Coordinates of C-alpha atoms and ligand atoms in Angstrom, one line a residue:
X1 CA -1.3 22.8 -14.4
X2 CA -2.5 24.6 -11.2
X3 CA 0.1 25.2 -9.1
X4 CA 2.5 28.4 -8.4
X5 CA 0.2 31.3 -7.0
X6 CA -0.6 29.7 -3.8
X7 CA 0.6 29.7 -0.3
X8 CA 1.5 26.7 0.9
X9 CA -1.3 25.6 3.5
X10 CA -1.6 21.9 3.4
X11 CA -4.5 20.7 5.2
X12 CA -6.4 23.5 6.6
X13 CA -5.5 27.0 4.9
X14 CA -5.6 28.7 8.2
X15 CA -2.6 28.8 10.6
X16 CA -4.0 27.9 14.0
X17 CA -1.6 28.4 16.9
X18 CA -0.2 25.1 18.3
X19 CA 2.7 23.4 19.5
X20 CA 4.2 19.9 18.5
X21 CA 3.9 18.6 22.3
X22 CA 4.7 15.6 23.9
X23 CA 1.0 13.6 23.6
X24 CA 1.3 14.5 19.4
X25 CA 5.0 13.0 19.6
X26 CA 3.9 9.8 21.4
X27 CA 0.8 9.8 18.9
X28 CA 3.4 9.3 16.2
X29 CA 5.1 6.8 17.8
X30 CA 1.8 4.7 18.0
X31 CA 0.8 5.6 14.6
X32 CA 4.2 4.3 13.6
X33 CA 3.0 0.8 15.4
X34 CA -0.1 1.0 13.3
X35 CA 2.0 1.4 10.0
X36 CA 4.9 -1.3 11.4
X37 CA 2.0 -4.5 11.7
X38 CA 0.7 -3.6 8.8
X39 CA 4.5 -3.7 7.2
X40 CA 5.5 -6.5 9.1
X41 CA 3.0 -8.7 7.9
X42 CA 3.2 -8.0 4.4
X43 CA 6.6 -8.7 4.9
X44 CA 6.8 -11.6 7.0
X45 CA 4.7 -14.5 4.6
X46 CA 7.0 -15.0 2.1
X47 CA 10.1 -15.5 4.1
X48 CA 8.2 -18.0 6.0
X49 CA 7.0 -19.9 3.1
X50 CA 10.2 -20.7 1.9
X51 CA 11.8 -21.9 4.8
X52 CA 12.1 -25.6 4.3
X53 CA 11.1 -26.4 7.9
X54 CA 7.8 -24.4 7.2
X55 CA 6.9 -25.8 4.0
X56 CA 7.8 -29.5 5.4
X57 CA 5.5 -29.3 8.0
X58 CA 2.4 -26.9 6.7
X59 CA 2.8 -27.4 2.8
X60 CA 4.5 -31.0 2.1
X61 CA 3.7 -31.2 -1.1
X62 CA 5.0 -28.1 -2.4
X63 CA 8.3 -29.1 -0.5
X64 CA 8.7 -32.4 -2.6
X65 CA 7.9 -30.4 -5.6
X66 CA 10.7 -27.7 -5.0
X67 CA 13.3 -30.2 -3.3
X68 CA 12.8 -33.7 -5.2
X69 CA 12.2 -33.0 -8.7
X70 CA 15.1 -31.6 -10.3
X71 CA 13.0 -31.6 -13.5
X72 CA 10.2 -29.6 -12.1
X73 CA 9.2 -26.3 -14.5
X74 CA 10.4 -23.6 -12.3
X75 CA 7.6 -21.2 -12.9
X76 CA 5.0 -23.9 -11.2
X77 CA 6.9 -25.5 -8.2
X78 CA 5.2 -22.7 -5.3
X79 CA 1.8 -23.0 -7.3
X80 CA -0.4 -24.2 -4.1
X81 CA -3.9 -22.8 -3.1
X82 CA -3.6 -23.2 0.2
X83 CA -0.4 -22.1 0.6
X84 CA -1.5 -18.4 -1.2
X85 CA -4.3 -18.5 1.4
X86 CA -1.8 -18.4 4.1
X87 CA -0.6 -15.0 3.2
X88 CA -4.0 -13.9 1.1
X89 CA -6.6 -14.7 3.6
X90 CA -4.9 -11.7 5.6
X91 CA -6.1 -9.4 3.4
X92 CA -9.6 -10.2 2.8
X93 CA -10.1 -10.2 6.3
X94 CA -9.2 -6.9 6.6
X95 CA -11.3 -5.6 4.1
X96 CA -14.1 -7.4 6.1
X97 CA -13.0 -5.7 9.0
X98 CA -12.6 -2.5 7.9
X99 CA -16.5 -2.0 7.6
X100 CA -17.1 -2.9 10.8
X101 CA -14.2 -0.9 11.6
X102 CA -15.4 2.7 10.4
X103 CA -18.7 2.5 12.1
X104 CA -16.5 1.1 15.3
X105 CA -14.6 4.3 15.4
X106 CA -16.8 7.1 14.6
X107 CA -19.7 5.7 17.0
X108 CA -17.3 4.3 19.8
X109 CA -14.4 6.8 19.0
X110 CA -10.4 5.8 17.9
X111 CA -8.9 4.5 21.2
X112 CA -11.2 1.7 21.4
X113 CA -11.0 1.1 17.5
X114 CA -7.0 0.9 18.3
X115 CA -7.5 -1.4 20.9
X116 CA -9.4 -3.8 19.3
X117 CA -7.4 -3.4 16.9
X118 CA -4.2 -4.3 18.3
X119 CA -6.1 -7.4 20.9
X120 CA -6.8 -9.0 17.6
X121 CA -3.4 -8.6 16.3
X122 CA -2.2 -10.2 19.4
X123 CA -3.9 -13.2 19.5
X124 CA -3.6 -13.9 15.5
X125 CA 0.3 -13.2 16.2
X126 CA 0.3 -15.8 19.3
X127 CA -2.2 -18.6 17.0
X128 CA 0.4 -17.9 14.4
X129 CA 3.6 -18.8 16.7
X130 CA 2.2 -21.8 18.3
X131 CA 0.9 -23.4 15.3
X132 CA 0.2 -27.2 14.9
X133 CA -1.7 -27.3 11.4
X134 CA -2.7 -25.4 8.4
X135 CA -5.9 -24.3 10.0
X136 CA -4.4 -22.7 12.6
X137 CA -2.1 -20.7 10.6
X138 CA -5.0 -19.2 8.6
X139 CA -7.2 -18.5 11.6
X140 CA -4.0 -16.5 13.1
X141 CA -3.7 -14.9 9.5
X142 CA -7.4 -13.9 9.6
X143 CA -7.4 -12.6 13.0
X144 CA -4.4 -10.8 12.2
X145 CA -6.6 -9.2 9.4
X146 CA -9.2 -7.6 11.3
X147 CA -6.7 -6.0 13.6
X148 CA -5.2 -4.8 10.4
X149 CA -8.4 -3.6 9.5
X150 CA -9.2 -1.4 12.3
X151 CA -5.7 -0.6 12.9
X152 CA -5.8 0.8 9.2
X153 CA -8.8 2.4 9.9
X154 CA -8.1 4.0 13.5
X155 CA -4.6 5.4 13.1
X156 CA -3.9 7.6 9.9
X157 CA -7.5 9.4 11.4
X158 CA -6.5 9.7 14.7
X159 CA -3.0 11.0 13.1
X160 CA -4.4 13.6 10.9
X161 CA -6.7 15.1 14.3
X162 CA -3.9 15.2 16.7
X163 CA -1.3 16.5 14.1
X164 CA -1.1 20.4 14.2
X165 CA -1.9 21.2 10.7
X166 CA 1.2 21.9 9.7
X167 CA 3.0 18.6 10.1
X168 CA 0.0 17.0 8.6
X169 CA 1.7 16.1 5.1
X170 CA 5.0 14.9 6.4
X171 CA 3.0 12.6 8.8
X172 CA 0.9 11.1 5.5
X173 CA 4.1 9.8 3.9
X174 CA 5.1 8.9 7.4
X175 CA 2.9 6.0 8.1
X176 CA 3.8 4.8 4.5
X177 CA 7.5 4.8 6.0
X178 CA 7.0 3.0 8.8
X179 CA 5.0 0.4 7.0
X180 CA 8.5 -0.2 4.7
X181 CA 10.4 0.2 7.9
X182 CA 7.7 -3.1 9.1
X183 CA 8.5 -4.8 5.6
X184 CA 12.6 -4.5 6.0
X185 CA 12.2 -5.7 9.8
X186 CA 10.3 -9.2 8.8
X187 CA 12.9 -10.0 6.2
X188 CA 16.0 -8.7 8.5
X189 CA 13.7 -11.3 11.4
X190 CA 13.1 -14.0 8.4
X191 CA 16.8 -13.9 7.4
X192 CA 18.0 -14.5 11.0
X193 CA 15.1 -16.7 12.2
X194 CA 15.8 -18.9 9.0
X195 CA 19.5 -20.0 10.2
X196 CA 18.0 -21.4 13.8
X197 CA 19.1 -25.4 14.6
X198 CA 16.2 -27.6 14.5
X199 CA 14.2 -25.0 12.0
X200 CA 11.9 -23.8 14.4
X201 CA 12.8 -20.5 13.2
X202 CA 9.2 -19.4 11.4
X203 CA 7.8 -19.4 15.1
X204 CA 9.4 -16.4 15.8
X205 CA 8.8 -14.9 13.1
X206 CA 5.4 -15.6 13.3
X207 CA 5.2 -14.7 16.8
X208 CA 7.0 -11.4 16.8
X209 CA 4.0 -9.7 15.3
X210 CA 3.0 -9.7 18.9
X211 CA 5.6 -6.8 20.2
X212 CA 4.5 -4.3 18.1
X213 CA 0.4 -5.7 18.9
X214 CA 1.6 -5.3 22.9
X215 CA 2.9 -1.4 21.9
X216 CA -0.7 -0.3 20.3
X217 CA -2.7 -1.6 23.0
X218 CA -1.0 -0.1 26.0
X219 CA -0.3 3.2 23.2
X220 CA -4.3 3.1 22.7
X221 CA -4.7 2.7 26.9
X222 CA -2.7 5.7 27.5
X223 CA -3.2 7.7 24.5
X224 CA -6.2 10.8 25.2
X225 CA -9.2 10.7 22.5
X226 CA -9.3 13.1 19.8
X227 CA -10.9 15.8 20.2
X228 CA -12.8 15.6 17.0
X229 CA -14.1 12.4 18.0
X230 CA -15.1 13.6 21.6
X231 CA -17.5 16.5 19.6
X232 CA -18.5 13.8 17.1
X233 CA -19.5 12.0 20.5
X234 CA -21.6 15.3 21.9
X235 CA -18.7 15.5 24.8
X236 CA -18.0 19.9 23.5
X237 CA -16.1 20.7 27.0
X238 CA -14.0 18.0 27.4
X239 CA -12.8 18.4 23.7
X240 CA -11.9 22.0 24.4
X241 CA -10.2 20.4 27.4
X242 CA -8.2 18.2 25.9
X243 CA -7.5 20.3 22.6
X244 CA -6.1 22.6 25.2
X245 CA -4.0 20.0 26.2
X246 CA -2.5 18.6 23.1
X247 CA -1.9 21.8 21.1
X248 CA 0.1 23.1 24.8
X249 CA -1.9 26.5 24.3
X250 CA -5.0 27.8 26.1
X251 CA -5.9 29.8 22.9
X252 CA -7.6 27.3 20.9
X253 CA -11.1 29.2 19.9
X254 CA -10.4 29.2 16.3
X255 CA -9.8 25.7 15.6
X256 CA -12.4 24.4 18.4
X257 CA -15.2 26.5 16.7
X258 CA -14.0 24.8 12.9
X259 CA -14.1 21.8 14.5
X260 CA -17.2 22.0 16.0
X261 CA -18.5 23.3 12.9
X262 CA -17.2 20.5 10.5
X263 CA -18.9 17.7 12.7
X264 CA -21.9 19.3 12.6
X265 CA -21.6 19.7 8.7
X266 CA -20.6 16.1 8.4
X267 CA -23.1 15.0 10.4
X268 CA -26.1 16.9 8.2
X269 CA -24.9 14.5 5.3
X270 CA -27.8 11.8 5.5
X271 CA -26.5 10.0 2.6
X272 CA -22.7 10.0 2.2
X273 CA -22.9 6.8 -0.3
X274 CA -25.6 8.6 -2.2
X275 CA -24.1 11.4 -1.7
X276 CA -20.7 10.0 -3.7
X277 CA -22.6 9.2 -6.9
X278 CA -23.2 13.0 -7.8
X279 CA -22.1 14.3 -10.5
X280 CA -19.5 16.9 -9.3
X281 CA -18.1 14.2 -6.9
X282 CA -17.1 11.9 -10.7
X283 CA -13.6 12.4 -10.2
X284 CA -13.2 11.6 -7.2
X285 CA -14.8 8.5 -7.6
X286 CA -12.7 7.5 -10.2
X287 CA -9.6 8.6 -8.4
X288 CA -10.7 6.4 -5.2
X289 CA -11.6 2.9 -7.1
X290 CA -8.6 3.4 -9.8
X291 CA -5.9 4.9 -7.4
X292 CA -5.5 2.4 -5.1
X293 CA -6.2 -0.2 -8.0
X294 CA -3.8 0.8 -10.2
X295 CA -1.2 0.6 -7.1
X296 CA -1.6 -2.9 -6.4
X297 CA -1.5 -3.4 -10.1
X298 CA 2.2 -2.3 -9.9
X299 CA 3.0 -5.9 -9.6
X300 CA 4.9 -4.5 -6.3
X301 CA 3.6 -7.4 -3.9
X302 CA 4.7 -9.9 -6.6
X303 CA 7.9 -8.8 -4.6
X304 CA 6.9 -8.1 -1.4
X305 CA 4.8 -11.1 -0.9
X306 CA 6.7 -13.8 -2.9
X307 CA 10.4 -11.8 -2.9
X308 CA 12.2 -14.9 -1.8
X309 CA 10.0 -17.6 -3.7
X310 CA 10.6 -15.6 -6.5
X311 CA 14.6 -15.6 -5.9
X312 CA 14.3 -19.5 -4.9
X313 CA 12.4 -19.7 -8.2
X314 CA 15.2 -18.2 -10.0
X315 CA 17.3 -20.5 -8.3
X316 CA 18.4 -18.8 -5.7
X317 CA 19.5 -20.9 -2.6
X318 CA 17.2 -20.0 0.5
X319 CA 19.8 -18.0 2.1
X320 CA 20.7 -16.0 -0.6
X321 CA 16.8 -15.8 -1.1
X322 CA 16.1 -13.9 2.3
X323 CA 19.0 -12.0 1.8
X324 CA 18.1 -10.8 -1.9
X325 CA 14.9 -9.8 0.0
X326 CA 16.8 -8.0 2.8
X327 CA 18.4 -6.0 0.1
X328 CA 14.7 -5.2 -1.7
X329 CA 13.5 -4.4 2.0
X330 CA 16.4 -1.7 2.1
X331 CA 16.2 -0.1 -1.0
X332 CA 12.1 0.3 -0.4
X333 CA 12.6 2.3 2.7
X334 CA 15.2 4.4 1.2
X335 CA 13.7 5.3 -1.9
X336 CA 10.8 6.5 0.5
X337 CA 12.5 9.1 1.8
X338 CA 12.6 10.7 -1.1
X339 CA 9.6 11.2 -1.7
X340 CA 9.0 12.7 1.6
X341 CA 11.4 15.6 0.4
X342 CA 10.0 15.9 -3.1
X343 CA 6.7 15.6 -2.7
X344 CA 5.8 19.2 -2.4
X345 CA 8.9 20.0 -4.5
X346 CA 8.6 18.5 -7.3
X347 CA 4.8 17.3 -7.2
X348 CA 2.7 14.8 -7.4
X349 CA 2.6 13.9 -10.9
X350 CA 6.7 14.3 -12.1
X351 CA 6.7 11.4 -9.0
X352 CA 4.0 9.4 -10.7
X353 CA 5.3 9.9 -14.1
X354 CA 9.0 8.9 -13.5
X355 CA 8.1 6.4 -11.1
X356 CA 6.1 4.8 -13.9
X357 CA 8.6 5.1 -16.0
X358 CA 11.2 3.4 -14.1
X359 CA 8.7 0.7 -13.0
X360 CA 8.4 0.2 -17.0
X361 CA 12.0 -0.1 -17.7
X362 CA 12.9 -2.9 -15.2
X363 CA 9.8 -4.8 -15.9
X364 CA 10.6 -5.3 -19.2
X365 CA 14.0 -6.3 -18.5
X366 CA 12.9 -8.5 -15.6
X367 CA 11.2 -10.3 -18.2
X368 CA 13.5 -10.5 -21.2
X369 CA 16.2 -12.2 -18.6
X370 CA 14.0 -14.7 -16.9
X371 CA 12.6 -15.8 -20.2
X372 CA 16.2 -15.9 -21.9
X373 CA 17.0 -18.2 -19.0
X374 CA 13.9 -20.4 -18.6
X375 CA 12.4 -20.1 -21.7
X376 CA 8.9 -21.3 -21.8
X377 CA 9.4 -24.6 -20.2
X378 CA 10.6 -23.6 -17.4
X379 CA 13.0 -25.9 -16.8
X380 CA 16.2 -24.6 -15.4
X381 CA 19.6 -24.5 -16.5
X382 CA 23.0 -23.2 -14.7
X383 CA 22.0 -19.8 -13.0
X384 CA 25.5 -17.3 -13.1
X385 CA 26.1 -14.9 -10.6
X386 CA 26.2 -12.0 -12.9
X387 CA 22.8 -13.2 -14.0
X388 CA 21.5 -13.4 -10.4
X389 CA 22.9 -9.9 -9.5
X390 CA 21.1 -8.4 -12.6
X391 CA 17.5 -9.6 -11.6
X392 CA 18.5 -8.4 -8.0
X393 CA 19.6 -5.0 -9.2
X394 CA 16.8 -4.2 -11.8
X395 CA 14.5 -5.8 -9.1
X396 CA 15.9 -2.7 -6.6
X397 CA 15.4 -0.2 -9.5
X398 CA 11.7 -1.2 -10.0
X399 CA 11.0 -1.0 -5.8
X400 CA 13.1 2.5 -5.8
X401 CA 10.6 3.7 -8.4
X402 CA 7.5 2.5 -6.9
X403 CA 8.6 3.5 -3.2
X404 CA 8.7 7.2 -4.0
X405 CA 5.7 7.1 -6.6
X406 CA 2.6 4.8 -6.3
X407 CA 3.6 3.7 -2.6
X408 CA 3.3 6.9 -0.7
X409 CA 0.9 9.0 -3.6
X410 CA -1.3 5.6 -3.5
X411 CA -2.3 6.7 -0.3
X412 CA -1.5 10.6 0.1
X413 CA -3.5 11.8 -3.1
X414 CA -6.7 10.3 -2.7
X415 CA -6.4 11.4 1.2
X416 CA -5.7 15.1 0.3
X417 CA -8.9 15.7 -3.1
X418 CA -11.8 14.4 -0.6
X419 CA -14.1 17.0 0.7
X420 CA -14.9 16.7 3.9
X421 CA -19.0 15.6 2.9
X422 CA -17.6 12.6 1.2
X423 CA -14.0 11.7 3.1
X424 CA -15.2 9.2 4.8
X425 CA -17.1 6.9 2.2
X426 CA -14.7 7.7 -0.2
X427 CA -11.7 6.8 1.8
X428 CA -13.0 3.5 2.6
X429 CA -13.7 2.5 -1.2
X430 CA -10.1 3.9 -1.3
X431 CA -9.0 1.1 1.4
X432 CA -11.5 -1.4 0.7
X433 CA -10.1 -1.4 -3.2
X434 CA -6.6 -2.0 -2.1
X435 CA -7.4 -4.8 0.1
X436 CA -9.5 -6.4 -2.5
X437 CA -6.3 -6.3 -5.2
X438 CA -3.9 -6.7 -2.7
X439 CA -5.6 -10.1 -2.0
X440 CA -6.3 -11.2 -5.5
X441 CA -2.6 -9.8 -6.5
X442 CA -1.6 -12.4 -3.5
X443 CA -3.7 -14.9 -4.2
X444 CA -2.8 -15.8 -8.0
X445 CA 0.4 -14.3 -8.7
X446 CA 1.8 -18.5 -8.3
X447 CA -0.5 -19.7 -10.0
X448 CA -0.1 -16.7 -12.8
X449 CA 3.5 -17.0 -12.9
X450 CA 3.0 -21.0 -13.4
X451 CA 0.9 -20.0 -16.6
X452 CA 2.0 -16.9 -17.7
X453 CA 5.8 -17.1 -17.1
X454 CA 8.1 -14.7 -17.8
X455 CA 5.0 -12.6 -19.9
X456 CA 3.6 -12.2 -15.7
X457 CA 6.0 -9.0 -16.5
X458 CA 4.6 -8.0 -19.4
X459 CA 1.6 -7.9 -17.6
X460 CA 2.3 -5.9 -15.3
X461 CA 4.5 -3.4 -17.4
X462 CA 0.9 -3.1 -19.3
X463 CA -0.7 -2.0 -16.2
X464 CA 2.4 0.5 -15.8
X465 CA 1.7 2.2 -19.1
X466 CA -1.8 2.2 -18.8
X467 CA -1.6 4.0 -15.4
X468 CA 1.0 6.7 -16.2
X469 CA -1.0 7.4 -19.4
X470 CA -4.0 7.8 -17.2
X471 CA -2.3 10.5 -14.4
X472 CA -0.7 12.1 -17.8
X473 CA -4.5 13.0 -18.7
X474 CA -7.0 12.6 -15.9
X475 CA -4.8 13.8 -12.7
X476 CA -4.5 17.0 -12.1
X477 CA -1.3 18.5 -9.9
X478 CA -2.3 18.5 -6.2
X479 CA 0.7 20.0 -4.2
X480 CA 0.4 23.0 -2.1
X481 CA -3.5 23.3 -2.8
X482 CA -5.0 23.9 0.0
X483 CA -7.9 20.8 0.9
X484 CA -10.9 23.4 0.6
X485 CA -9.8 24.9 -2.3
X486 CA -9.2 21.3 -4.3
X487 CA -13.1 22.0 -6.5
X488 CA -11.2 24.7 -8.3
X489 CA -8.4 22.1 -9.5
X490 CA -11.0 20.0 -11.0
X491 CA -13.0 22.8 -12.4
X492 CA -9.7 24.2 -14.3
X493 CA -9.2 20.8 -15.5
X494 CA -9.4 20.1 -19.7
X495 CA -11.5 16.5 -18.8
X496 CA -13.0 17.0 -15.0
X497 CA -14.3 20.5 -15.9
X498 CA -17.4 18.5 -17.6
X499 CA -18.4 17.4 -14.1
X500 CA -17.3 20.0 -11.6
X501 CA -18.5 23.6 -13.1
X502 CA -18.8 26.6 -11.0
X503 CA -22.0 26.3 -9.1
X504 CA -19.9 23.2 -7.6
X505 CA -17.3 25.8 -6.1
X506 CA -17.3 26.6 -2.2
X507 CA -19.0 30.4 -2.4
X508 CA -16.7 32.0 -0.4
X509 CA -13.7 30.8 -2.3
X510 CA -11.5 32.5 -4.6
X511 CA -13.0 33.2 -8.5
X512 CA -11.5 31.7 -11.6
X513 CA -10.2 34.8 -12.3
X514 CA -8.2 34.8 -8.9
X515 CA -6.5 31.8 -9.6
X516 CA -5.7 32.9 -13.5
X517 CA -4.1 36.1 -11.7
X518 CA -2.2 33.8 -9.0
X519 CA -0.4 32.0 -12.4
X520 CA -2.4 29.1 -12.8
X521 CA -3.2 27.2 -16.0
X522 CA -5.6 24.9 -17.2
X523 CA -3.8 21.2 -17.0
Ligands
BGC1 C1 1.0 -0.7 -0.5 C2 1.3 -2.1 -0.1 C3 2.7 -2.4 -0.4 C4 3.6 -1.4 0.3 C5 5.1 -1.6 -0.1 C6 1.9 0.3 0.2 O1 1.7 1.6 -0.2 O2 -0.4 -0.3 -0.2 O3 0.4 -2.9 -0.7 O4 3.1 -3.7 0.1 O5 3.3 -0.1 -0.1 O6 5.9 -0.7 0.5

């Protein structure tokens, strides 16, 4: 496994002078905004949907199912297209967006991508609060998409330029926080919200997207460009000006003269698509369509989504429910945290690996209880508390494992094995892939846990193997290798080596031999 030998340089390999000033704080601040919408809408739908008031006047039917037939198979009361679509139709929107997004932002630059961004997000939040009928709520869910989209799009990139290289990594796993920190809001809002006379409660939770909307577009009005996209834009002196600037030094030559040279690389690359399908670029490829497939094939927005129908559906009551969900919302944000210190500790795959494992564990559990209890009938009898408290806490183990493996690393490894040539198209398969499962994952997990039951689970714990048996083999260790010198780790690979041979290596990087001498093994 490489590893060992080499100084830790994440990002850049070179140490160019640099402050953390004022403007890169701020920047965080409005990248946490980006990561908090994102959150708070994944977050926000399924407190919403089961709030009586809500389902009453959007989703009747489903209400008479839930409240009025005491007979009703458990597993099958929420099973209701349209009311998936309200929290699905999010997501393919956003993949739709993102497209339009990418070309948005490198031809226009990443303020203006940010402030679309968060306009849309404003008005799908305000459609959202005020709305009369089922229509309305999806239009306010779809506009909420495509800020979502270029929000997505706009922030981590405009992150990574500002960020002095050396804070780069920690600021990765930081937009993954804040989007848990988004997630524990809604539920925290939902939970509140739900106990409001007259059960007008959803409104505001509906509406209070908008704050965090209002935040990003004065952020993006005040906020200076990135330098890299001024150069990208032909503007050379006022980049240097502003790199000045934001770095809080007036030495800046080196990295003005990389950057300068990495836009004009990138912009020799005719056809990055095309470019993606060669040969030595296989595995990374793979790595962009399975990574982020594999994470939403977790089964973790089963619980972020549909958290409180799931609880209802366990027969929960609806306060308990939100609070159950509170409790998820909690655990997810902790458990981040520590993967922000181990990540360059311990490494990429140990985090995979026992994450997987855990994941594996409370699936199975998960599913043993809730088909001792509801058979395949569904039909419920008396739920205990100890019961309820089990699900809950094997519930929390399975988040805790996911929120320090395939949450943060779903996103972090496929940012960090891109060369630059390829980053771009390959980073938006890697997004476009997520949003794709992340919609279908949203779309039929009702109508799969109506049909599947308790083996829904199963399913998922099949995924989980599958997965950790894939990083065991195809995934090599990625921590503390510096981003130009990532070739070599698929070169010293047992499997990847077939694709990426030596001719592949940058020429003025270290020799195989090097690296053997540094301490570094074949995986
Ligand atoms: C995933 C989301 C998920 C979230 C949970 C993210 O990494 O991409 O789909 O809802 O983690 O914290």
């Amino acid at each position: 496994m490489a590893g060992g030998g080499i100084a830790p340089s994440p990002g850049g390999g070179k140490a160019y002078p640099g402050n953390l000033t004022l403007y890169v704080i701020v920047t965080c601040v409005v990248a946490a905004m980006g990561g908090l919408i994102f959150g708070y809408d994944i977050g926000i739908s399924g407190g919403v949907t089961s709030m009586d008031s809500f389902l009453m006047r959007f989703f009747p039917s489903v209400y008479h199912k839930e409240k009025l037939d005491a007979n009703t198979n458990q597993y099958c009361k929420f099973d209701s297209v349209t009311l998936t679509l309200f929290t699905s139709s999010l997501y393919l929107a956003a993949l739709a967006s993102s497209i339009v997004a990418s070309t948005v932002t490198r031809k226009l630059g990443r303020k203006l991508s940010m402030l679309f961004g968060g306009i849309l997000f404003c008005a799908g939040a305000l459609i959202n609060g005020f709305a009369q009928n089922v229509a309305m709520l999806i239009v306010g869910r779809i506009l909420l998409g495509f800020g979502i989209g270029f929000a997505n799009q706009s922030v981590p990139l405009y992150l990574s330029e500002m960020a002095p290289y050396k804070y780069r990594g920690a600021l990765n796993i930081g937009f993954q926080l804040s989007i848990t920190v988004g997630i524990l809001v809604a539920n925290v809002l939902n939970y509140g919200f739900a106990k409001i006379e007259g059960g007008w409660g959803w409104r505001l939770s509906l509406g209070g997207a908008m704050v965090p909307a209002l935040i990003i577009i004065l952020g993006s009005l005040l906020l200076p460009e990135t330098p890299n996209s001024l150069i990208e834009r032909g503007k050379r002196d006022e980049a240097r000006a502003k790199l000045v600037r934001i770095r809080g030094i007036s030495d800046v030559d080196e990295e003005f003269h990389d950057l300068v040279a990495a836009s004009e690389a990138s912009q020799k690359v005719e056809h990055p698509w095309r470019n993606l399908l060669q040969k030595k670029y296989r595995p990374h490829l793979v790595m962009a369509v399975l990574i982020p497939f594999f994470q939403q094939l977790t089964g973790i927005n089963v619980i972020m989504f549909y958290a409180p129908v799931l609880f209802k559906t366990l027969g929960f009551a609806s306060d308990a429910s939100l609070m159950s969900a509170v409790i998820t919302g909690v655990v997810n944000v902790v458990a981040t945290w520590v993967s922000i210190y181990g990540v360059d500790k311990w490494g990429r795959r140990f985090l995979f690996l026992e994450g997987g494992s855990q994941m594996f564990i409370c699936q199975i559990v998960v599913a043993i209880c809730i088909g001792v209890k509801f058979g395949v009938t569904g039909v419920a009898a008396e739920i205990e508390k100890w019961f309820a408290s089990l699900v809950v806490l094997f519930i929390c183990v399975y988040v805790a494992g996911f929120a320090w493996s395939w949450g943060p690393l779903g996103w972090l490894v496929p940012s960090e094995i891109f060369p630059l040539e390829i980053r771009s198209a390959a980073q938006s398969i890697n997004v476009s892939v997520n949003m794709i499962f992340t919609f279908l994952i949203a779309q039929v997990f009702l109508s799969m846990l109506c049909h599947m039951k308790f083996g829904l689970f199963l399913f998922f714990a099949f995924f989980v193997v599958v997965m950790s048996v894939f990083i065991y083999f195809f995934l090599p260790e990625t921590k503390n290798i510096p981003i130009e010198e990532m070739m070599y780790v698929w070169r010293n690979h047992w499997f990847w080596s077939k694709y990426v041979t030596d001719d592949d290596l940058p020429a003025n990087g270290r020799s195989a031999m090097e690296m053997q001498a540094a301490g570094e093994k074949k995986v």
